[in-house]
């Protein structure tokens, strides 16, 4: 037999085998294509979401201001000359700022005569403009009697129009801004008296009925306080439970039942946890309604299964040889856990915890049940103050009839996403920091 | 078994069950200090199980049940008054796969003395780490990098680090469960030399699958077969003149 005979007889070189080989390649290519297209669809959806949120949301971080020459009329301010500082501030707060602005506007627009038109003229500015005049008076008493050019906050309608979200081609009856107001705005614009700037108030204040005065800080602090409570409650309990179940608990029917139930709890709809919080924390323990304390406790109940499950997986992933080594050295069970197993499983535990916290950050339903859905203007100062949370704030604004809240909704979503990205970044950083080889 | 009076560990009529599986049957064995006792036998014959009974490592297996008695210096180690944690420090163990802690070399050796409170200050701890590493023959290789991770060492060095870690807590007995099975011949030879050196200070029990290793390092050999000790005696005797047919078949490589 020659070498040639050998190769010609080999099953690897037959035509049937070549066909099978081609078929296998085809299958692999098809599988790759399916996977890749799935990935692309996902990426496209994500891109559309992000683009749509950012295109509507970014304008929410900007505001429109009108430069008005405000005449600080001593007749309206009626300041007594020799008041001490506190009394002066108290007096400045009581001044009829509204009249100051109205009179100044009338001076700028001398042709506007009728009472109705003057009201409409005043409505170009926001209610918040009064606060700005008041602050100017408090800051500098020497301006009384002078005419000061001030950048006053425009009303939401003007803001919308300037941002191009209200079209002047629409009939007057179906837009919120009247033809007269448009003429006045044109005049201001021609004089360069319309300025756009960063909307600091959005980042520094609580909710408001007026879109141009509404801010995210109250909700953000509410979320922060709520998450703090959640973390303080859920992390130690979750990790302790995981260690107990994984290392100490006897394997019997009871622990099996507990294990199955923990796994099931992770899949329970979050609103049920809200009902639980309502029934237990509010109705039985009479805790304050709408408080981050209750929200945090409720979210802790919801987050616990996630933390327990991920922590158990992380603990289980520690090689048994490390435990044997420690026990073989005469380390007690708790020493083995604290010195070896816990440090090695910490990256996994922290990742799981942060994923659980991120989930809690985005949760709305349970907070609705315990009253964190209320309209709250003040920024909460403690875990017992009434507060709302970022996702709830988004829900509230999305539900709001005012058109100006649309961009605020998207802007709030951007803030929420930013928080989530930060938390995930933290998770990745911690995993790298604590990761050890063995 | 002429020197039973000197024996540190006496196992009498030991039976081990995993649920219904009778893993160890009526084992009697004496382990004396200053001696290396080799446990040989085919896979699954119970030698590792028996080894792990001596420092109660089997306690963590819920299905495991032990009857009979094992005494250390006349004290029953399965007695309720015995502190398992202390027992495991007195009866140290070296495992099949080197398993240093993912900590520095220094911390690996210092771990035992630290948890048992052997050192009053850091100078004493340094001394313990130094002598332990020196006894295990690792000092010269690692003295300049005590703060590097123990897992960064080679396999043979890791195993010697594990031995150093074990002797740092001053055990009376060292149990070795196939300590060389994951190592190359050169590392194996170094460990075998080390066992020979350690013999004078500790009672050593070694489980091995290598007949040559058993012959080289041990003075006593016990041949396990299906959970029973078929033959126990001086290593030289067992390897040159086995009394039981099965032993002869095993050490000559008929099966195993």
XYZ file of C-alpha atoms in Angstrom, chain A residues 21-317:
297
model
C -17.614 20.771 6.757
C -19.259 23.462 4.611
C -22.573 22.868 6.338
C -20.916 23.311 9.685
C -19.363 26.596 8.565
C -22.757 27.771 7.283
C -24.343 26.974 10.618
C -21.651 28.822 12.505
C -21.997 31.867 10.263
C -25.780 31.853 10.667
C -25.491 31.596 14.440
C -23.012 34.446 14.550
C -25.299 36.575 12.354
C -28.284 35.961 14.619
C -26.295 36.861 17.706
C -24.827 39.941 16.098
C -28.185 41.187 14.846
C -29.668 40.715 18.285
C -26.873 42.776 19.728
C -27.352 45.454 17.068
C -31.100 45.690 17.712
C -30.386 46.111 21.400
C -27.764 48.770 20.757
C -30.089 50.633 18.373
C -32.900 50.655 20.930
C -30.497 51.915 23.566
C -29.153 54.589 21.232
C -32.667 55.774 20.363
C -33.562 55.926 24.045
C -30.456 57.844 25.012
C -30.731 60.229 22.057
C -34.415 60.948 22.670
C -33.862 61.528 26.373
C -30.886 63.771 25.799
C -32.475 65.789 22.986
C -35.530 66.590 25.113
C -33.728 66.583 28.432
C -30.684 68.750 27.858
C -32.798 71.877 27.310
C -34.188 71.235 30.790
C -30.810 72.252 32.162
C -31.108 75.647 30.428
C -33.331 78.563 31.290
C -34.416 81.796 29.658
C -34.045 85.161 31.356
C -35.359 88.583 30.399
C -33.174 91.614 31.000
C -35.487 94.191 32.538
C -34.482 97.591 33.904
C -35.975 97.356 37.364
C -36.688 100.672 39.034
C -36.278 100.137 42.768
C -39.080 102.577 43.592
C -38.613 103.963 47.132
C -42.350 104.665 47.218
C -43.082 100.959 46.966
C -40.149 99.743 49.059
C -40.821 102.269 51.828
C -37.612 101.395 53.638
C -37.149 102.941 57.073
C -33.600 104.342 57.166
C -32.248 103.062 60.451
C -33.329 99.459 60.844
C -30.930 96.864 62.151
C -29.864 94.056 59.771
C -32.501 91.464 60.749
C -35.344 93.932 60.661
C -34.163 95.242 57.300
C -34.123 91.753 55.780
C -37.560 91.068 57.222
C -38.831 94.286 55.718
C -37.303 93.611 52.293
C -39.013 90.239 52.269
C -42.391 91.897 52.733
C -41.978 94.499 49.959
C -44.461 94.245 47.093
C -41.897 92.942 44.609
C -44.625 92.149 42.167
C -45.509 95.829 41.904
C -41.837 96.729 41.430
C -41.596 94.404 38.448
C -44.960 95.486 37.023
C -44.063 99.176 37.171
C -40.648 98.533 35.656
C -42.246 96.604 32.795
C -44.669 99.457 32.198
C -41.731 101.835 31.954
C -40.093 99.564 29.367
C -43.332 99.157 27.415
C -45.010 102.597 27.644
C -47.646 101.742 24.952
C -49.155 98.999 27.093
C -52.083 100.627 28.789
C -54.969 98.322 29.637
C -54.978 96.412 32.888
C -55.379 93.111 31.030
C -52.365 93.784 28.857
C -50.278 94.800 31.836
C -51.163 91.460 33.476
C -50.188 89.656 30.284
C -46.964 91.623 30.189
C -46.193 90.654 33.757
C -46.858 87.013 32.911
C -43.765 87.030 30.704
C -41.765 86.806 33.886
C -41.859 83.916 36.269
C -43.184 84.116 39.799
C -39.610 83.363 40.720
C -38.600 86.814 39.436
C -40.038 88.288 42.631
C -37.591 86.252 44.691
C -34.750 87.554 42.573
C -35.764 91.170 43.138
C -36.118 90.466 46.852
C -32.673 88.911 47.006
C -31.166 91.891 45.171
C -32.748 94.235 47.719
C -31.475 92.177 50.633
C -27.986 91.907 49.185
C -27.504 95.581 48.434
C -29.680 98.221 50.121
C -27.978 101.055 48.192
C -29.868 100.162 45.002
C -33.074 101.677 46.360
C -34.106 104.545 44.137
C -31.902 103.399 41.265
C -32.793 101.625 38.040
C -30.929 98.336 37.844
C -30.871 96.086 34.757
C -31.737 92.621 36.064
C -31.869 89.238 34.359
C -35.251 88.086 35.571
C -36.395 84.508 35.123
C -38.855 84.158 32.278
C -42.081 82.245 32.710
C -42.227 78.668 31.531
C -44.329 79.616 28.497
C -41.735 82.146 27.347
C -39.007 79.614 28.070
C -40.797 77.026 25.926
C -41.260 79.536 23.106
C -37.638 80.654 23.155
C -36.508 77.016 23.147
C -38.660 76.496 20.054
C -41.134 74.171 21.695
C -44.075 76.490 21.006
C -44.542 77.505 17.387
C -45.897 80.965 16.523
C -47.476 79.535 13.369
C -50.139 77.889 15.475
C -53.392 79.822 15.904
C -53.401 82.053 18.988
C -56.255 80.140 20.575
C -54.290 76.886 20.641
C -51.051 78.199 22.087
C -50.411 79.483 25.560
C -48.620 82.594 24.413
C -50.692 85.430 22.910
C -49.861 87.449 19.807
C -49.319 90.556 21.906
C -46.880 88.733 24.156
C -45.029 87.585 21.043
C -44.700 91.184 19.881
C -43.281 92.213 23.253
C -40.861 89.303 23.190
C -39.770 90.290 19.687
C -39.030 93.748 20.966
C -37.023 92.394 23.907
C -35.202 90.053 21.542
C -34.371 92.858 19.165
C -32.847 94.791 22.074
C -30.827 91.726 23.062
C -32.729 91.456 26.292
C -33.364 87.716 26.102
C -30.525 85.687 27.631
C -30.138 81.958 28.014
C -28.186 80.451 30.859
C -27.634 77.338 32.910
C -30.646 76.450 35.014
C -29.044 76.283 38.456
C -32.389 76.242 40.149
C -33.052 72.819 38.587
C -30.116 71.401 40.525
C -30.564 73.402 43.700
C -34.226 73.367 44.663
C -37.163 71.140 45.365
C -40.290 70.531 43.365
C -42.584 73.386 42.316
C -45.912 73.805 40.560
C -44.134 76.092 38.083
C -41.938 74.181 35.673
C -39.337 76.955 35.497
C -38.919 76.840 39.281
C -38.998 73.074 39.715
C -35.792 71.426 40.820
C -34.443 67.935 41.273
C -32.467 68.430 44.491
C -35.322 67.504 46.816
C -35.890 64.236 45.002
C -32.171 63.515 44.728
C -31.625 64.067 48.454
C -34.747 61.996 49.133
C -33.314 59.181 47.029
C -29.953 59.485 48.739
C -31.445 59.318 52.240
C -33.684 56.426 51.234
C -30.760 54.501 49.747
C -28.676 55.203 52.832
C -31.328 53.601 55.032
C -31.630 50.718 52.577
C -27.883 50.129 52.582
C -27.517 50.337 56.343
C -30.344 47.833 56.838
C -29.978 45.482 53.890
C -26.190 45.105 53.616
C -25.341 43.751 57.072
C -28.480 41.631 57.320
C -28.055 40.311 53.779
C -24.395 39.411 54.179
C -24.938 37.863 57.612
C -27.834 35.813 56.255
C -25.754 34.684 53.298
C -22.862 33.618 55.527
C -25.165 31.815 57.920
C -27.025 29.954 55.174
C -23.870 29.102 53.288
C -21.527 28.130 56.115
C -23.389 27.475 59.334
C -26.945 26.371 58.630
C -27.595 22.644 58.699
C -28.782 21.227 55.407
C -32.325 20.109 56.087
C -35.921 20.608 55.046
C -36.195 23.940 56.817
C -33.153 25.504 55.222
C -34.380 24.186 51.852
C -37.708 25.930 52.376
C -35.964 29.140 53.414
C -33.703 28.988 50.395
C -36.579 28.478 47.953
C -38.482 31.329 49.539
C -35.551 33.725 49.332
C -35.220 32.921 45.655
C -38.943 33.461 45.178
C -38.866 36.758 47.065
C -36.374 38.122 44.556
C -39.062 37.744 41.910
C -41.976 39.207 43.871
C -43.367 42.374 42.218
C -42.019 45.395 44.039
C -45.454 46.920 44.675
C -46.149 43.993 47.017
C -43.186 45.065 49.107
C -44.756 48.519 49.093
C -47.964 47.057 50.493
C -45.935 45.207 53.100
C -44.216 48.450 54.073
C -47.571 50.199 54.274
C -49.061 47.469 56.424
C -46.114 47.048 58.771
C -44.144 50.265 59.034
C -47.002 52.739 58.655
C -50.006 50.924 60.083
C -48.430 48.779 62.788
C -45.409 50.830 63.832
C -46.972 54.215 63.018
C -43.860 55.543 61.357
C -44.122 58.905 59.550
C -45.691 58.808 56.115
C -43.594 59.826 53.072
C -40.378 59.564 55.085
C -37.117 58.239 53.613
C -36.854 56.032 56.704
C -39.921 54.061 55.699
C -38.974 54.132 52.037
C -35.531 52.837 52.897
C -36.911 50.056 55.092
C -39.343 49.009 52.378
C -36.647 49.025 49.710
C -34.363 47.126 52.096
C -36.962 44.338 52.232
C -37.006 44.337 48.449
C -33.212 44.430 48.073
C -32.451 41.775 50.701
C -33.093 38.744 48.469
C -30.830 40.157 45.760
C -28.036 40.801 48.246
C -28.465 37.396 49.886
C -28.447 35.522 46.594
C -25.425 37.320 45.123
C -23.525 37.137 48.410
C -24.168 33.407 48.684
C -22.907 32.912 45.146
C -19.788 34.947 45.954
C -19.177 32.987 49.163
C -19.687 29.698 47.354
C -17.137 30.741 44.740
